[in-house]
Amino acid sequence: MLERGYIQIYTGDGKGKTTASLGLAMRALGHGWKVLIIQFTKGDSATSYGEIVSGNMFPNLEIVQCGMDRVVYSHNVCLEDFKEAKKGWELAKKAIQSNEYQLIILDEINIAIAMNMLKVSDVKDALLHKPETLEIVLTGRYAHPELKAMAHLVTEMKPIKHYFDIGVMARQGIEY
Ligand code: ATP
Ligand code: MG
């Protein structure tokens, strides 16, 4: 366990934000930490993301999806998306306060905030009052400036090249 946990943000348009957070989870689990990952704006029939299946293999890892089974854009966002995000946030708040985890990853929470599904003031408040030893990771494009100001580590993934641009679609085992 850490003496002091910090707040990390992985944002930007390049690939690797969610992957970076999963790498951190893997590392922490190896030291016996309890890890919770809440995936905002993601939902599926439980098996399409490899990490959801992997989650079952690590007793100290919990992964919860709080989103619909599709990619959310500003043009297709609906009431269900808001409900899911709220559910995810209630869970996150409780988990943060519980002091049960050493690492909490809020995957794509930046998107949920950018789409006004969550209030940045609520998130800031929960982060301010997190247990001292808890490390929290926020991922997703469009990280809010106030959260970036508050975090202790901010990395912006910068796309130099992406095979999507030559027609390579998301691949099992790599993107999901
Ligand atoms: P990953 O989950 O692979 O680490 P990410 O979390 O950085 O990616 P998101 O913003 O969550 O990326 O985007 C979701 C999907 O879009 C992922 O499948 C990702 O590989 C893909 N993607 C990320 N960056 C780009 C890009 N610059 N161009 C096209 N597709 C991208
Ligand atoms: Mg991601």
PDB file of C-alpha atoms and ligand atoms in Angstrom:
ATOM      1  CA  MET A   1       0.000   0.000   0.000  1.00  0.00           C
ATOM      2  CA  LEU A   2       1.163   3.548  -0.696  1.00  0.00           C
ATOM      3  CA  GLU A   3       1.828   6.075   2.035  1.00  0.00           C
ATOM      4  CA  ARG A   4       0.264   8.661  -0.178  1.00  0.00           C
ATOM      5  CA  GLY A   5      -1.881   8.161  -3.270  1.00  0.00           C
ATOM      6  CA  TYR A   6      -2.035  10.652  -6.112  1.00  0.00           C
ATOM      7  CA  ILE A   7      -4.431  11.570  -8.904  1.00  0.00           C
ATOM      8  CA  GLN A   8      -3.448  10.645 -12.452  1.00  0.00           C
ATOM      9  CA  ILE A   9      -5.059  11.616 -15.747  1.00  0.00           C
ATOM     10  CA  TYR A  10      -4.549   9.998 -19.149  1.00  0.00           C
ATOM     11  CA  THR A  11      -6.157  12.102 -21.843  1.00  0.00           C
ATOM     12  CA  GLY A  12      -5.616  13.304 -25.422  1.00  0.00           C
ATOM     13  CA  ASP A  13      -6.558  11.979 -28.855  1.00  0.00           C
ATOM     14  CA  GLY A  14      -3.938   9.255 -29.209  1.00  0.00           C
ATOM     15  CA  LYS A  15      -4.430   5.577 -28.454  1.00  0.00           C
ATOM     16  CA  GLY A  16      -3.323   4.214 -25.116  1.00  0.00           C
ATOM     17  CA  LYS A  17      -5.349   5.882 -22.358  1.00  0.00           C
ATOM     18  CA  THR A  18      -7.423   2.916 -21.288  1.00  0.00           C
ATOM     19  CA  THR A  19      -4.524   0.579 -22.025  1.00  0.00           C
ATOM     20  CA  ALA A  20      -2.227   2.589 -19.746  1.00  0.00           C
ATOM     21  CA  SER A  21      -4.711   2.315 -16.922  1.00  0.00           C
ATOM     22  CA  LEU A  22      -5.027  -1.444 -17.411  1.00  0.00           C
ATOM     23  CA  GLY A  23      -1.239  -1.708 -17.232  1.00  0.00           C
ATOM     24  CA  LEU A  24      -1.279   0.115 -13.914  1.00  0.00           C
ATOM     25  CA  ALA A  25      -3.958  -2.259 -12.646  1.00  0.00           C
ATOM     26  CA  MET A  26      -1.827  -5.241 -13.643  1.00  0.00           C
ATOM     27  CA  ARG A  27       1.182  -3.806 -11.821  1.00  0.00           C
ATOM     28  CA  ALA A  28      -0.771  -2.982  -8.653  1.00  0.00           C
ATOM     29  CA  LEU A  29      -2.434  -6.411  -8.545  1.00  0.00           C
ATOM     30  CA  GLY A  30       1.010  -7.986  -8.525  1.00  0.00           C
ATOM     31  CA  HIS A  31       1.648  -6.287  -5.204  1.00  0.00           C
ATOM     32  CA  GLY A  32      -1.575  -7.549  -3.700  1.00  0.00           C
ATOM     33  CA  TRP A  33      -3.514  -4.299  -4.044  1.00  0.00           C
ATOM     34  CA  LYS A  34      -7.270  -4.252  -4.366  1.00  0.00           C
ATOM     35  CA  VAL A  35      -8.212  -2.583  -7.640  1.00  0.00           C
ATOM     36  CA  LEU A  36     -11.538  -1.287  -8.903  1.00  0.00           C
ATOM     37  CA  ILE A  37     -12.122  -0.214 -12.491  1.00  0.00           C
ATOM     38  CA  ILE A  38     -15.347   1.561 -13.386  1.00  0.00           C
ATOM     39  CA  GLN A  39     -15.801   1.974 -17.117  1.00  0.00           C
ATOM     40  CA  PHE A  40     -18.034   4.901 -17.937  1.00  0.00           C
ATOM     41  CA  THR A  41     -19.893   5.045 -21.276  1.00  0.00           C
ATOM     42  CA  LYS A  42     -19.009   1.397 -21.914  1.00  0.00           C
ATOM     43  CA  GLY A  43     -21.291  -1.571 -21.675  1.00  0.00           C
ATOM     44  CA  ASP A  44     -21.594  -4.829 -23.502  1.00  0.00           C
ATOM     45  CA  SER A  45     -22.740  -8.357 -23.035  1.00  0.00           C
ATOM     46  CA  ALA A  46     -19.863  -8.730 -20.563  1.00  0.00           C
ATOM     47  CA  THR A  47     -17.429 -10.587 -22.749  1.00  0.00           C
ATOM     48  CA  SER A  48     -16.517  -8.372 -25.664  1.00  0.00           C
ATOM     49  CA  TYR A  49     -13.741  -6.432 -23.881  1.00  0.00           C
ATOM     50  CA  GLY A  50     -10.836  -8.708 -23.009  1.00  0.00           C
ATOM     51  CA  GLU A  51     -10.263  -6.894 -19.735  1.00  0.00           C
ATOM     52  CA  ILE A  52     -13.748  -7.814 -18.501  1.00  0.00           C
ATOM     53  CA  VAL A  53     -12.921 -11.485 -18.964  1.00  0.00           C
ATOM     54  CA  SER A  54      -9.464 -11.004 -17.412  1.00  0.00           C
ATOM     55  CA  GLY A  55     -11.139  -9.356 -14.437  1.00  0.00           C
ATOM     56  CA  ASN A  56     -12.588 -12.732 -13.480  1.00  0.00           C
ATOM     57  CA  MET A  57      -9.092 -14.178 -13.261  1.00  0.00           C
ATOM     58  CA  PHE A  58      -7.862 -11.776 -10.556  1.00  0.00           C
ATOM     59  CA  PRO A  59      -9.614 -12.055  -7.193  1.00  0.00           C
ATOM     60  CA  ASN A  60      -8.429  -8.550  -6.216  1.00  0.00           C
ATOM     61  CA  LEU A  61      -9.739  -6.907  -9.377  1.00  0.00           C
ATOM     62  CA  GLU A  62     -13.287  -5.694  -9.907  1.00  0.00           C
ATOM     63  CA  ILE A  63     -14.400  -4.224 -13.198  1.00  0.00           C
ATOM     64  CA  VAL A  64     -17.821  -2.646 -13.574  1.00  0.00           C
ATOM     65  CA  GLN A  65     -19.276  -1.227 -16.764  1.00  0.00           C
ATOM     66  CA  CYS A  66     -21.648   1.710 -16.516  1.00  0.00           C
ATOM     67  CA  GLY A  67     -22.777   2.505 -19.994  1.00  0.00           C
ATOM     68  CA  MET A  68     -24.737   1.270 -22.962  1.00  0.00           C
ATOM     69  CA  ASP A  69     -23.648  -1.313 -25.505  1.00  0.00           C
ATOM     70  CA  ARG A  70     -22.537   1.219 -28.117  1.00  0.00           C
ATOM     71  CA  VAL A  71     -20.164   4.118 -28.612  1.00  0.00           C
ATOM     72  CA  VAL A  72     -21.616   7.356 -27.248  1.00  0.00           C
ATOM     73  CA  TYR A  73     -21.372  10.488 -29.356  1.00  0.00           C
ATOM     74  CA  SER A  74     -22.995  13.821 -28.721  1.00  0.00           C
ATOM     75  CA  HIS A  75     -25.601  13.048 -31.430  1.00  0.00           C
ATOM     76  CA  ASN A  76     -26.795   9.685 -30.057  1.00  0.00           C
ATOM     77  CA  VAL A  77     -26.626  10.308 -26.336  1.00  0.00           C
ATOM     78  CA  CYS A  78     -29.881   9.411 -24.562  1.00  0.00           C
ATOM     79  CA  LEU A  79     -31.461   9.303 -21.098  1.00  0.00           C
ATOM     80  CA  GLU A  80     -30.159   5.776 -20.469  1.00  0.00           C
ATOM     81  CA  ASP A  81     -26.583   7.030 -20.908  1.00  0.00           C
ATOM     82  CA  PHE A  82     -27.151   9.634 -18.220  1.00  0.00           C
ATOM     83  CA  LYS A  83     -28.675   7.039 -15.895  1.00  0.00           C
ATOM     84  CA  GLU A  84     -25.752   4.681 -16.410  1.00  0.00           C
ATOM     85  CA  ALA A  85     -23.227   7.448 -15.782  1.00  0.00           C
ATOM     86  CA  LYS A  86     -25.029   8.435 -12.598  1.00  0.00           C
ATOM     87  CA  LYS A  87     -25.022   4.807 -11.460  1.00  0.00           C
ATOM     88  CA  GLY A  88     -21.285   4.649 -12.158  1.00  0.00           C
ATOM     89  CA  TRP A  89     -20.671   7.825 -10.250  1.00  0.00           C
ATOM     90  CA  GLU A  90     -22.635   6.707  -7.179  1.00  0.00           C
ATOM     91  CA  LEU A  91     -20.588   3.513  -7.194  1.00  0.00           C
ATOM     92  CA  ALA A  92     -17.337   5.443  -7.606  1.00  0.00           C
ATOM     93  CA  LYS A  93     -18.146   7.802  -4.738  1.00  0.00           C
ATOM     94  CA  LYS A  94     -18.966   4.916  -2.419  1.00  0.00           C
ATOM     95  CA  ALA A  95     -15.848   3.013  -3.453  1.00  0.00           C
ATOM     96  CA  ILE A  96     -13.634   6.062  -2.901  1.00  0.00           C
ATOM     97  CA  GLN A  97     -15.062   6.656   0.549  1.00  0.00           C
ATOM     98  CA  SER A  98     -14.981   2.964   1.507  1.00  0.00           C
ATOM     99  CA  ASN A  99     -11.194   2.897   1.784  1.00  0.00           C
ATOM    100  CA  GLU A 100     -11.411  -0.679   0.521  1.00  0.00           C
ATOM    101  CA  TYR A 101      -9.302  -0.180  -2.607  1.00  0.00           C
ATOM    102  CA  GLN A 102      -5.737   0.981  -3.141  1.00  0.00           C
ATOM    103  CA  LEU A 103      -6.277   1.833  -6.823  1.00  0.00           C
ATOM    104  CA  ILE A 104      -9.457   3.073  -8.472  1.00  0.00           C
ATOM    105  CA  ILE A 105      -9.556   3.630 -12.224  1.00  0.00           C
ATOM    106  CA  LEU A 106     -12.408   5.706 -13.602  1.00  0.00           C
ATOM    107  CA  ASP A 107     -12.123   4.834 -17.272  1.00  0.00           C
ATOM    108  CA  GLU A 108     -13.662   7.342 -19.728  1.00  0.00           C
ATOM    109  CA  ILE A 109     -14.924   9.493 -16.871  1.00  0.00           C
ATOM    110  CA  ASN A 110     -13.546  12.502 -18.752  1.00  0.00           C
ATOM    111  CA  ILE A 111     -15.977  11.763 -21.579  1.00  0.00           C
ATOM    112  CA  ALA A 112     -18.898  11.443 -19.158  1.00  0.00           C
ATOM    113  CA  ILE A 113     -17.993  14.852 -17.722  1.00  0.00           C
ATOM    114  CA  ALA A 114     -17.465  16.414 -21.162  1.00  0.00           C
ATOM    115  CA  MET A 115     -20.940  15.193 -22.166  1.00  0.00           C
ATOM    116  CA  ASN A 116     -22.456  16.721 -19.029  1.00  0.00           C
ATOM    117  CA  MET A 117     -23.456  13.341 -17.631  1.00  0.00           C
ATOM    118  CA  LEU A 118     -21.508  14.116 -14.459  1.00  0.00           C
ATOM    119  CA  LYS A 119     -20.812  17.410 -12.736  1.00  0.00           C
ATOM    120  CA  VAL A 120     -17.151  18.318 -12.540  1.00  0.00           C
ATOM    121  CA  SER A 121     -17.765  19.912  -9.131  1.00  0.00           C
ATOM    122  CA  ASP A 122     -19.006  16.564  -7.750  1.00  0.00           C
ATOM    123  CA  VAL A 123     -15.962  14.763  -9.091  1.00  0.00           C
ATOM    124  CA  LYS A 124     -13.605  17.387  -7.692  1.00  0.00           C
ATOM    125  CA  ASP A 125     -15.270  17.147  -4.326  1.00  0.00           C
ATOM    126  CA  ALA A 126     -14.904  13.347  -4.168  1.00  0.00           C
ATOM    127  CA  LEU A 127     -11.256  13.566  -5.234  1.00  0.00           C
ATOM    128  CA  LEU A 128     -10.519  16.195  -2.619  1.00  0.00           C
ATOM    129  CA  HIS A 129     -11.886  13.944   0.091  1.00  0.00           C
ATOM    130  CA  LYS A 130     -10.334  10.684  -1.096  1.00  0.00           C
ATOM    131  CA  PRO A 131      -8.521   8.524   1.454  1.00  0.00           C
ATOM    132  CA  GLU A 132      -4.871   9.568   1.754  1.00  0.00           C
ATOM    133  CA  THR A 133      -3.453   6.272   0.506  1.00  0.00           C
ATOM    134  CA  LEU A 134      -5.756   5.813  -2.505  1.00  0.00           C
ATOM    135  CA  GLU A 135      -4.392   6.286  -6.043  1.00  0.00           C
ATOM    136  CA  ILE A 136      -7.043   7.404  -8.550  1.00  0.00           C
ATOM    137  CA  VAL A 137      -6.725   7.293 -12.328  1.00  0.00           C
ATOM    138  CA  LEU A 138      -9.042   9.175 -14.669  1.00  0.00           C
ATOM    139  CA  THR A 139      -9.000   8.407 -18.382  1.00  0.00           C
ATOM    140  CA  GLY A 140     -10.623   9.678 -21.546  1.00  0.00           C
ATOM    141  CA  ARG A 141     -10.378  12.484 -24.049  1.00  0.00           C
ATOM    142  CA  TYR A 142     -11.252  16.072 -23.180  1.00  0.00           C
ATOM    143  CA  ALA A 143     -10.125  16.006 -19.525  1.00  0.00           C
ATOM    144  CA  HIS A 144     -11.655  18.991 -17.765  1.00  0.00           C
ATOM    145  CA  PRO A 145      -9.155  21.826 -17.101  1.00  0.00           C
ATOM    146  CA  GLU A 146     -10.110  21.960 -13.420  1.00  0.00           C
ATOM    147  CA  LEU A 147      -9.358  18.248 -13.036  1.00  0.00           C
ATOM    148  CA  LYS A 148      -6.072  18.642 -14.885  1.00  0.00           C
ATOM    149  CA  ALA A 149      -5.184  21.446 -12.492  1.00  0.00           C
ATOM    150  CA  MET A 150      -6.002  19.274  -9.532  1.00  0.00           C
ATOM    151  CA  ALA A 151      -4.237  16.085 -10.675  1.00  0.00           C
ATOM    152  CA  HIS A 152      -0.625  15.285  -9.835  1.00  0.00           C
ATOM    153  CA  LEU A 153       0.123  13.534 -13.109  1.00  0.00           C
ATOM    154  CA  VAL A 154      -1.375  14.428 -16.473  1.00  0.00           C
ATOM    155  CA  THR A 155      -0.325  12.648 -19.642  1.00  0.00           C
ATOM    156  CA  GLU A 156      -1.737  13.604 -22.995  1.00  0.00           C
ATOM    157  CA  MET A 157      -1.581  10.867 -25.625  1.00  0.00           C
ATOM    158  CA  LYS A 158      -0.623  12.477 -28.904  1.00  0.00           C
ATOM    159  CA  PRO A 159      -1.506  10.654 -32.112  1.00  0.00           C
ATOM    160  CA  ILE A 160       1.446  10.568 -34.495  1.00  0.00           C
ATOM    161  CA  LYS A 161       0.069   7.716 -36.605  1.00  0.00           C
ATOM    162  CA  HIS A 162      -2.903   5.408 -36.150  1.00  0.00           C
ATOM    163  CA  TYR A 163      -3.590   2.389 -38.348  1.00  0.00           C
ATOM    164  CA  PHE A 164      -7.270   3.375 -38.308  1.00  0.00           C
ATOM    165  CA  ASP A 165      -6.277   5.939 -40.948  1.00  0.00           C
ATOM    166  CA  ILE A 166      -5.210   3.130 -43.312  1.00  0.00           C
ATOM    167  CA  GLY A 167      -8.442   1.264 -42.703  1.00  0.00           C
ATOM    168  CA  VAL A 168      -7.481  -1.046 -39.828  1.00  0.00           C
ATOM    169  CA  MET A 169     -10.525  -1.322 -37.594  1.00  0.00           C
ATOM    170  CA  ALA A 170     -10.556  -2.184 -33.884  1.00  0.00           C
ATOM    171  CA  ARG A 171      -8.971  -5.576 -33.301  1.00  0.00           C
ATOM    172  CA  GLN A 172      -9.786  -8.156 -30.644  1.00  0.00           C
ATOM    173  CA  GLY A 173      -6.961  -8.467 -28.139  1.00  0.00           C
ATOM    174  CA  ILE A 174      -5.586  -5.018 -29.044  1.00  0.00           C
ATOM    175  CA  GLU A 175      -8.456  -2.503 -28.936  1.00  0.00           C
ATOM    176  CA  TYR A 176     -10.997  -4.602 -27.055  1.00  0.00           C
TER     177      TYR A 176
HETATM  178  P1  ATP B   1      -7.217   2.097 -25.896  1.00  0.00           P
HETATM  179  O1  ATP B   1      -8.487   1.588 -25.248  1.00  0.00           O
HETATM  180  O2  ATP B   1      -6.875   1.271 -27.098  1.00  0.00           O
HETATM  181  O3  ATP B   1      -6.105   2.298 -24.925  1.00  0.00           O
HETATM  182  P2  ATP B   1      -7.883   4.885 -25.743  1.00  0.00           P
HETATM  183  O4  ATP B   1      -8.463   4.585 -24.432  1.00  0.00           O
HETATM  184  O5  ATP B   1      -6.680   5.764 -25.784  1.00  0.00           O
HETATM  185  O6  ATP B   1      -7.555   3.528 -26.493  1.00  0.00           O
HETATM  186  P3  ATP B   1     -10.415   6.038 -26.577  1.00  0.00           P
HETATM  187  O7  ATP B   1     -10.460   7.508 -26.679  1.00  0.00           O
HETATM  188  O8  ATP B   1     -11.031   5.380 -25.391  1.00  0.00           O
HETATM  189  O9  ATP B   1      -8.906   5.525 -26.750  1.00  0.00           O
HETATM  190  O10 ATP B   1     -10.986   5.483 -27.928  1.00  0.00           O
HETATM  191  C1  ATP B   1     -11.656   4.267 -28.073  1.00  0.00           C
HETATM  192  C2  ATP B   1     -11.234   3.521 -29.310  1.00  0.00           C
HETATM  193  O11 ATP B   1     -10.708   4.369 -30.343  1.00  0.00           O
HETATM  194  C3  ATP B   1     -10.115   2.527 -29.024  1.00  0.00           C
HETATM  195  O12 ATP B   1     -10.431   1.346 -29.706  1.00  0.00           O
HETATM  196  C4  ATP B   1      -8.888   3.147 -29.594  1.00  0.00           C
HETATM  197  O13 ATP B   1      -7.929   2.200 -30.050  1.00  0.00           O
HETATM  198  C5  ATP B   1      -9.421   3.959 -30.727  1.00  0.00           C
HETATM  199  N1  ATP B   1      -8.562   5.119 -30.956  1.00  0.00           N
HETATM  200  C6  ATP B   1      -7.831   5.769 -30.023  1.00  0.00           C
HETATM  201  N2  ATP B   1      -7.153   6.810 -30.576  1.00  0.00           N
HETATM  202  C7  ATP B   1      -7.484   6.811 -31.879  1.00  0.00           C
HETATM  203  C8  ATP B   1      -7.102   7.633 -33.018  1.00  0.00           C
HETATM  204  N3  ATP B   1      -6.248   8.651 -32.879  1.00  0.00           N
HETATM  205  N4  ATP B   1      -7.671   7.342 -34.232  1.00  0.00           N
HETATM  206  C9  ATP B   1      -8.534   6.304 -34.352  1.00  0.00           C
HETATM  207  N5  ATP B   1      -8.912   5.494 -33.343  1.00  0.00           N
HETATM  208  C10 ATP B   1      -8.402   5.740 -32.128  1.00  0.00           C
HETATM  209 MG    MG B   2     -10.297   4.629 -23.602  1.00  0.00          MG
END
